[in-house]
Short mmCIF file of C-alpha atoms and ligand atoms in Angstrom, two decimals:
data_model
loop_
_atom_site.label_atom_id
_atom_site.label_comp_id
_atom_site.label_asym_id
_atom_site.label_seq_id
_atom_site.Cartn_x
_atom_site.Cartn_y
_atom_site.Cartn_z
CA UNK A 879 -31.07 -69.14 -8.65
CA UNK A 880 -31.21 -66.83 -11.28
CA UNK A 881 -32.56 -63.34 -12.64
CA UNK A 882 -36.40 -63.83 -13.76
CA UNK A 883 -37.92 -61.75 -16.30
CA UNK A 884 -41.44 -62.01 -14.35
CA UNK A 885 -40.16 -60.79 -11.13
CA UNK A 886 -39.05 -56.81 -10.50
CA UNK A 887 -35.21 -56.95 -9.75
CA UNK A 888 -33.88 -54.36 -7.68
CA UNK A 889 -30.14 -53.56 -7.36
CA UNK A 890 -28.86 -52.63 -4.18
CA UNK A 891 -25.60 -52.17 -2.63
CA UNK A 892 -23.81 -55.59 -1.04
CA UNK A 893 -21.68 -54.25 0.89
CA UNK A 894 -21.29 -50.15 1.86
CA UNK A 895 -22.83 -47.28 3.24
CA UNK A 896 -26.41 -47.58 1.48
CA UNK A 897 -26.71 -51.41 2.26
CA UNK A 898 -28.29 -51.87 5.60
CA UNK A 899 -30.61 -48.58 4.99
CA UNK A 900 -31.40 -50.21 1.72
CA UNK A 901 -32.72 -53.37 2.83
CA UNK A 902 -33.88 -51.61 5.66
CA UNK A 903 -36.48 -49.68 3.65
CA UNK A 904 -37.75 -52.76 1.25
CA UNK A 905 -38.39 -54.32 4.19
CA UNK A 906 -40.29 -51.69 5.73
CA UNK A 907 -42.46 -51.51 2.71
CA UNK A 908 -43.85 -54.83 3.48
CA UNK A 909 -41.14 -57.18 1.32
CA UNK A 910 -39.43 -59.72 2.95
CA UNK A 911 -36.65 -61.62 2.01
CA UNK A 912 -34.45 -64.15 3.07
CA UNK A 913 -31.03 -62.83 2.57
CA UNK A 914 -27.60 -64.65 2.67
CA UNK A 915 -24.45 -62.91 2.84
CA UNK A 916 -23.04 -64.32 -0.20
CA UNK A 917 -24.99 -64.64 -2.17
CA UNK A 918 -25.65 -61.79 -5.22
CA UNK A 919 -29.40 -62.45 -5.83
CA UNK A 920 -32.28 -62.55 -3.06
CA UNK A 921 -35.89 -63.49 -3.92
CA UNK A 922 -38.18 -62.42 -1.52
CA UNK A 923 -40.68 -64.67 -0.33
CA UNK A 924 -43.97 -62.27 -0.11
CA UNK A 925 -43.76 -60.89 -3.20
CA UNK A 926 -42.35 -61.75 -7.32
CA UNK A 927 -39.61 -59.30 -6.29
CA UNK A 928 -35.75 -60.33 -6.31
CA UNK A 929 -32.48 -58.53 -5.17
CA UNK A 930 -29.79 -58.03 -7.29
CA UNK A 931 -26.59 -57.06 -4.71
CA UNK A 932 -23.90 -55.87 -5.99
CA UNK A 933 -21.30 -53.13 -6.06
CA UNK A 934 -22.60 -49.41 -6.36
CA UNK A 935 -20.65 -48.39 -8.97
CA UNK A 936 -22.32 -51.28 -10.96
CA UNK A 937 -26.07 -49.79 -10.20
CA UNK A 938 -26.77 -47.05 -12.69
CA UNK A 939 -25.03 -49.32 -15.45
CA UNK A 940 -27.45 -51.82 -14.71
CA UNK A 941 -30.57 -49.86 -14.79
CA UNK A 942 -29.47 -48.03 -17.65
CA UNK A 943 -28.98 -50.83 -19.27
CA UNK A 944 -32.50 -52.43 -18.69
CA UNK A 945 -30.54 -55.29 -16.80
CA UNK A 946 -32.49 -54.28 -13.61
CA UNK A 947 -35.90 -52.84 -13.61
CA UNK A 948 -35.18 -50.63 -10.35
CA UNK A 949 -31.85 -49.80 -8.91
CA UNK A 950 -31.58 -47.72 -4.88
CA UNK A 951 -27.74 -45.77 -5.22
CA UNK A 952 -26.35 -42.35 -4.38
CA UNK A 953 -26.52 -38.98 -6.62
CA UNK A 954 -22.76 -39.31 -6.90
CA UNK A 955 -22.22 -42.58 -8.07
CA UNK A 956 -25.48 -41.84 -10.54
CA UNK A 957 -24.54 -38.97 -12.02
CA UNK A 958 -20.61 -39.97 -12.82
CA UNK A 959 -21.69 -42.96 -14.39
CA UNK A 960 -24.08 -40.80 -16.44
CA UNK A 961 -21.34 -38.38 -17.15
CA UNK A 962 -18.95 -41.30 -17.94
CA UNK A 963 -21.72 -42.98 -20.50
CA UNK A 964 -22.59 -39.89 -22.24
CA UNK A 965 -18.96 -39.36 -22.74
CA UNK A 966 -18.54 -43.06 -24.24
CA UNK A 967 -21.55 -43.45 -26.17
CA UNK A 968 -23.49 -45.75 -24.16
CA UNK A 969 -27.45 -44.58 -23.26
CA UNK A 970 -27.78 -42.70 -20.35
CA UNK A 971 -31.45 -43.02 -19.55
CA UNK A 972 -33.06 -43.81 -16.26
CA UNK A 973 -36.29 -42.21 -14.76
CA UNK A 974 -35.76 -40.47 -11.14
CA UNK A 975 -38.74 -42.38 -8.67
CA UNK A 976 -37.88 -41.14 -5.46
CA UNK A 977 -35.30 -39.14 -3.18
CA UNK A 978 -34.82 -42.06 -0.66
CA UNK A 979 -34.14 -39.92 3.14
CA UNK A 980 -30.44 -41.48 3.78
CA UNK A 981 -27.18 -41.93 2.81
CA UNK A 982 -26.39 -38.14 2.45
CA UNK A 983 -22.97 -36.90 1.74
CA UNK A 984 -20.81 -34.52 0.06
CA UNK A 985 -18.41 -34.60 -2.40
CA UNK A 986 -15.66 -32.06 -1.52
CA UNK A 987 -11.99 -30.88 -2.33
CA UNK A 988 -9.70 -31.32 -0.12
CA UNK A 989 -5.59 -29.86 0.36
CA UNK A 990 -3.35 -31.19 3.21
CA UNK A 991 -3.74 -28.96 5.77
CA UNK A 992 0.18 -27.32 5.14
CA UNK A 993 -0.96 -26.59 1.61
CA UNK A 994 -1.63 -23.10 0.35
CA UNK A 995 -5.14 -22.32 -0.69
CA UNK A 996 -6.98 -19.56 -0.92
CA UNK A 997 -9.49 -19.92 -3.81
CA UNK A 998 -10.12 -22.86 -6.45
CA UNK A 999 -7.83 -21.45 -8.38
CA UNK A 1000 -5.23 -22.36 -6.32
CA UNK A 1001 -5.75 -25.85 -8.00
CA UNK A 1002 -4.32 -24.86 -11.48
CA UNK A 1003 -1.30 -26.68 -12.85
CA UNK A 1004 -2.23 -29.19 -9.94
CA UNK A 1005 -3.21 -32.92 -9.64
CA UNK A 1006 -6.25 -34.30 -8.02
CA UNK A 1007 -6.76 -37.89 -6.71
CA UNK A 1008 -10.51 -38.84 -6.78
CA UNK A 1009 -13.26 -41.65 -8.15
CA UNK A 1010 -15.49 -39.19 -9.57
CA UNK A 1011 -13.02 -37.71 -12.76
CA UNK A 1012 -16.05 -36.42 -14.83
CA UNK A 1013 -18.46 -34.71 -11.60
CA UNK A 1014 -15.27 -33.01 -10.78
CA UNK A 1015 -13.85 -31.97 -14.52
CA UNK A 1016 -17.57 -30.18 -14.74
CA UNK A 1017 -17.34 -28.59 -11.69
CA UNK A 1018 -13.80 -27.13 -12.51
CA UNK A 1019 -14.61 -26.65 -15.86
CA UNK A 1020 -17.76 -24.44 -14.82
CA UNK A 1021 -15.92 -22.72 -11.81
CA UNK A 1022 -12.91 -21.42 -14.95
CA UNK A 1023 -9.81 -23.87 -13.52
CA UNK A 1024 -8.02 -24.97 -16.04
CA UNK A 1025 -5.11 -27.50 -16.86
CA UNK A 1026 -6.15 -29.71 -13.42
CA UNK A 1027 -5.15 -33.39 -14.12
CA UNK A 1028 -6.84 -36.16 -12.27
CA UNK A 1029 -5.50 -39.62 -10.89
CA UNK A 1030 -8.26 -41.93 -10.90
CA UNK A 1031 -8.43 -44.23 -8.18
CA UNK A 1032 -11.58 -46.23 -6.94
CA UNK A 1033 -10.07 -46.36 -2.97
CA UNK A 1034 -8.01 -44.93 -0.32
CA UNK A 1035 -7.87 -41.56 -2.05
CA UNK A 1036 -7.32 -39.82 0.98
CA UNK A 1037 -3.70 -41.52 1.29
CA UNK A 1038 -2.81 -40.26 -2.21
CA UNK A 1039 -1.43 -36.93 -1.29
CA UNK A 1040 0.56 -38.82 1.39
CA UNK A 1041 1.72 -40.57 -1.08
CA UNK A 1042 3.02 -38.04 -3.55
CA UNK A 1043 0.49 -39.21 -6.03
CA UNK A 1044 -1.49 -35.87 -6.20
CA UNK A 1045 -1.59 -32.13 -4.77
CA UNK A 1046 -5.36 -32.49 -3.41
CA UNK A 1047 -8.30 -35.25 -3.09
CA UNK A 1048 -11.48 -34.58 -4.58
CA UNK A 1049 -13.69 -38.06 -1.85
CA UNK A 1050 -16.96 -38.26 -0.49
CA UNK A 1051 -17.15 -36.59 3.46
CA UNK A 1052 -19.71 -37.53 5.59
CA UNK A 1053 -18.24 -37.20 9.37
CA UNK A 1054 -15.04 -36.11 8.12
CA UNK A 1055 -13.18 -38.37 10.61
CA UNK A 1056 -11.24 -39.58 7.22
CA UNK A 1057 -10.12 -36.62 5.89
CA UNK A 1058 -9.16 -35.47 9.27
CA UNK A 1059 -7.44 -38.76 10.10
CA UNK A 1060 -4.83 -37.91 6.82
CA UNK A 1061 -4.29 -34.23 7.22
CA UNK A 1062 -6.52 -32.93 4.83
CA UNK A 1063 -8.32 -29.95 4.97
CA UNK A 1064 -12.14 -29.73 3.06
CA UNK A 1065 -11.81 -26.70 0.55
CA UNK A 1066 -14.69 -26.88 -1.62
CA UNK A 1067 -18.01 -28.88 -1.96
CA UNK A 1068 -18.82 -29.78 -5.28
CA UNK A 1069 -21.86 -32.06 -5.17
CA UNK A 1070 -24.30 -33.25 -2.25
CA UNK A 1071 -25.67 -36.21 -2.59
CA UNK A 1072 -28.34 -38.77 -1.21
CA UNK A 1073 -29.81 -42.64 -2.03
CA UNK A 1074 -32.54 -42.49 -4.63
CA UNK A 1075 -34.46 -44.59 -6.44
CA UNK A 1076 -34.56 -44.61 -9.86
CA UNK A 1077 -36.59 -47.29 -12.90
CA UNK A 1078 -35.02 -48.35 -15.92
CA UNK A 1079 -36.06 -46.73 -19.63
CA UNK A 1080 -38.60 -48.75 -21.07
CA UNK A 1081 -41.90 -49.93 -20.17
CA UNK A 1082 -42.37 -52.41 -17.14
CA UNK A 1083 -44.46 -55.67 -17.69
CA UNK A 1084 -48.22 -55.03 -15.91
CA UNK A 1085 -47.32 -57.00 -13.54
CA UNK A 1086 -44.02 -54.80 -12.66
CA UNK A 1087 -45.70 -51.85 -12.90
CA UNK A 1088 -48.73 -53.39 -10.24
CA UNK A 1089 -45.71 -54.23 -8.00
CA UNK A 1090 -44.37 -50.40 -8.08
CA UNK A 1091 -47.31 -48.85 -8.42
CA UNK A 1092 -47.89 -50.66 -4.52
CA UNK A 1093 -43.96 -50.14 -3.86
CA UNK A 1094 -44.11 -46.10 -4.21
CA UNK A 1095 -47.29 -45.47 -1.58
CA UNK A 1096 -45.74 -47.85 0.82
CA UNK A 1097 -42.36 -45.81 0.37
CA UNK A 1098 -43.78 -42.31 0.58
CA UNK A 1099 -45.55 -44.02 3.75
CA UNK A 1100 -42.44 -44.67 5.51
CA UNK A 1101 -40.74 -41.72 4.96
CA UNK A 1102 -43.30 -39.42 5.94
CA UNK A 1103 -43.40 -41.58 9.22
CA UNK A 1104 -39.82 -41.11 9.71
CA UNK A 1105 -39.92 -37.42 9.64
C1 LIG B 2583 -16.04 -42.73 1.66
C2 LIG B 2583 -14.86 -41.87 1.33
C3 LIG B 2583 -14.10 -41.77 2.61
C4 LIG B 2583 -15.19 -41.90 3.67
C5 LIG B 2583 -15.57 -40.55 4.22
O1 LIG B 2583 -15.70 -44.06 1.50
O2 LIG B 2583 -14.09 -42.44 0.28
O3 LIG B 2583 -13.19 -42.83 2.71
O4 LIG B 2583 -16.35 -42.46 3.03
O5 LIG B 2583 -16.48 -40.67 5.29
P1 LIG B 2583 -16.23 -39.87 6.64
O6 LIG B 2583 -16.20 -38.40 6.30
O7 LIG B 2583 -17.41 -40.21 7.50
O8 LIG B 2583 -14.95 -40.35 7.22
P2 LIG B 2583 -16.83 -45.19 1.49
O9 LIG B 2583 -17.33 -45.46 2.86
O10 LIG B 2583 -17.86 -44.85 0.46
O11 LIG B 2583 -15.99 -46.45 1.08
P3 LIG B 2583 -15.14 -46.65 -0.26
O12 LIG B 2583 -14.18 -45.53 -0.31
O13 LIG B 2583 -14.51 -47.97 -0.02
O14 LIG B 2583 -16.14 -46.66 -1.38
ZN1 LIG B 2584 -32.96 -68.42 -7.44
MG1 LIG B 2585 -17.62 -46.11 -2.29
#
């Protein structure tokens, strides 16, 4: 099986918090598909749409790109990559669809809970441990902290201040059983975030465009249903 420039390709998250709800949701619009744990593509059998699963950090590349014609990911994996392409060059272009109703969370600062803190500027001359360099760079850079260096590491953040690889974490929260499960303490929320659903530049094939154009009603449909 492979990626066919006739059908709509979405790009969803394999594996992860958005997955299920993901699937979840295309389904619920009235696509089905036949889905096998391993493998990265899905057609679906009602309709010329296919699903592209893969990583999230690979989604906004891919629709900015025009690899994928749709992509479903979270604000804060969206918006670092666009930070991260604008800073390298690469086109950052993507048209927001829809505010999908799940996978909220925020993306805070937080100290072990024996640190002092009292204000964000508590985090000058220190290091911060996080996968999202660029959304939190901005937000320090707008708040006046200066001379903050980041480690950049895509997992187990939370353990690097255990580790004696930074001062503070800068991680997505959503219960907070993680944070709370290393000693940390949240200081600071610097970006909320939720799934959306967002099109590649360009324009989409007629046919595409028939296929969203009955995608976006059925969507709207089901979350106003939900609410
Ligand atoms: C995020 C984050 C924390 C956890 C926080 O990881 O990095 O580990 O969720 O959630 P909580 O507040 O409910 O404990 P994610 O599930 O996205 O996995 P990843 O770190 O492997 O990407
Ligand atoms: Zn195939
Ligand atoms: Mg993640």
């Amino acid at each position: 099986s492979s990626l066919s420039s006739s059908r709509l390709t979405i790009a969803i998250q394999k594996s992860g918090r958005l997955s299920r709800e993901s699937i979840d949701l295309l389904k619920a619009c009235g696509f089905k598909f036949s889905l096998h744990e391993s493998r990265l593509l899905a057609h679906s059998t009602s309709h010329p749409v296919d699903l592209l699963r893969v990583r999230d950090d690979d989604i906004p590349g891919l629709v900015m790109d025009g690899v994928v014609d749709l992509g479903l990911v979270g604000e804060n994996v969206l918006e670092e990559a666009r930070l991260e392409r604008l800073a390298t060059d690469f086109p950052a272009v993507f048209t927001k669809l829809r505010n999908l109703d799940f996978g909220q969370c925020r993306l805070s600062i937080a100290v072990p809970k024996e640190a002092s803190y009292d204000t964000l500027q508590s985090l000058e001359g220190k290091r911060i441990a996080t996968t999202y360099p660029h959304l939190l760079q901005r937000y320090l850079k707008n708040a006046g902290v200066k001379n903050v260096s980041t480690a950049m590491l895509t997992g187990s953040v939370e353990v690097a201040p255990r580790a004696g690889l930074a001062d503070a974490i800068c991680d997505l929260v959503s219960t907070g059983a993680t944070l709370e499960a290393n000693g940390l303490v949240e200081k600071d929320v610097i970006f909320r975030s939720q799934a959306q659903l967002i099109q590649r530049p360009g324009e989409l094939s007629s046919e595409k465009q028939a296929l969203l154009d009955q995608l976006l009603p059925r969507l709207d449909g089901v979350q106003l249903a939900r609410e």
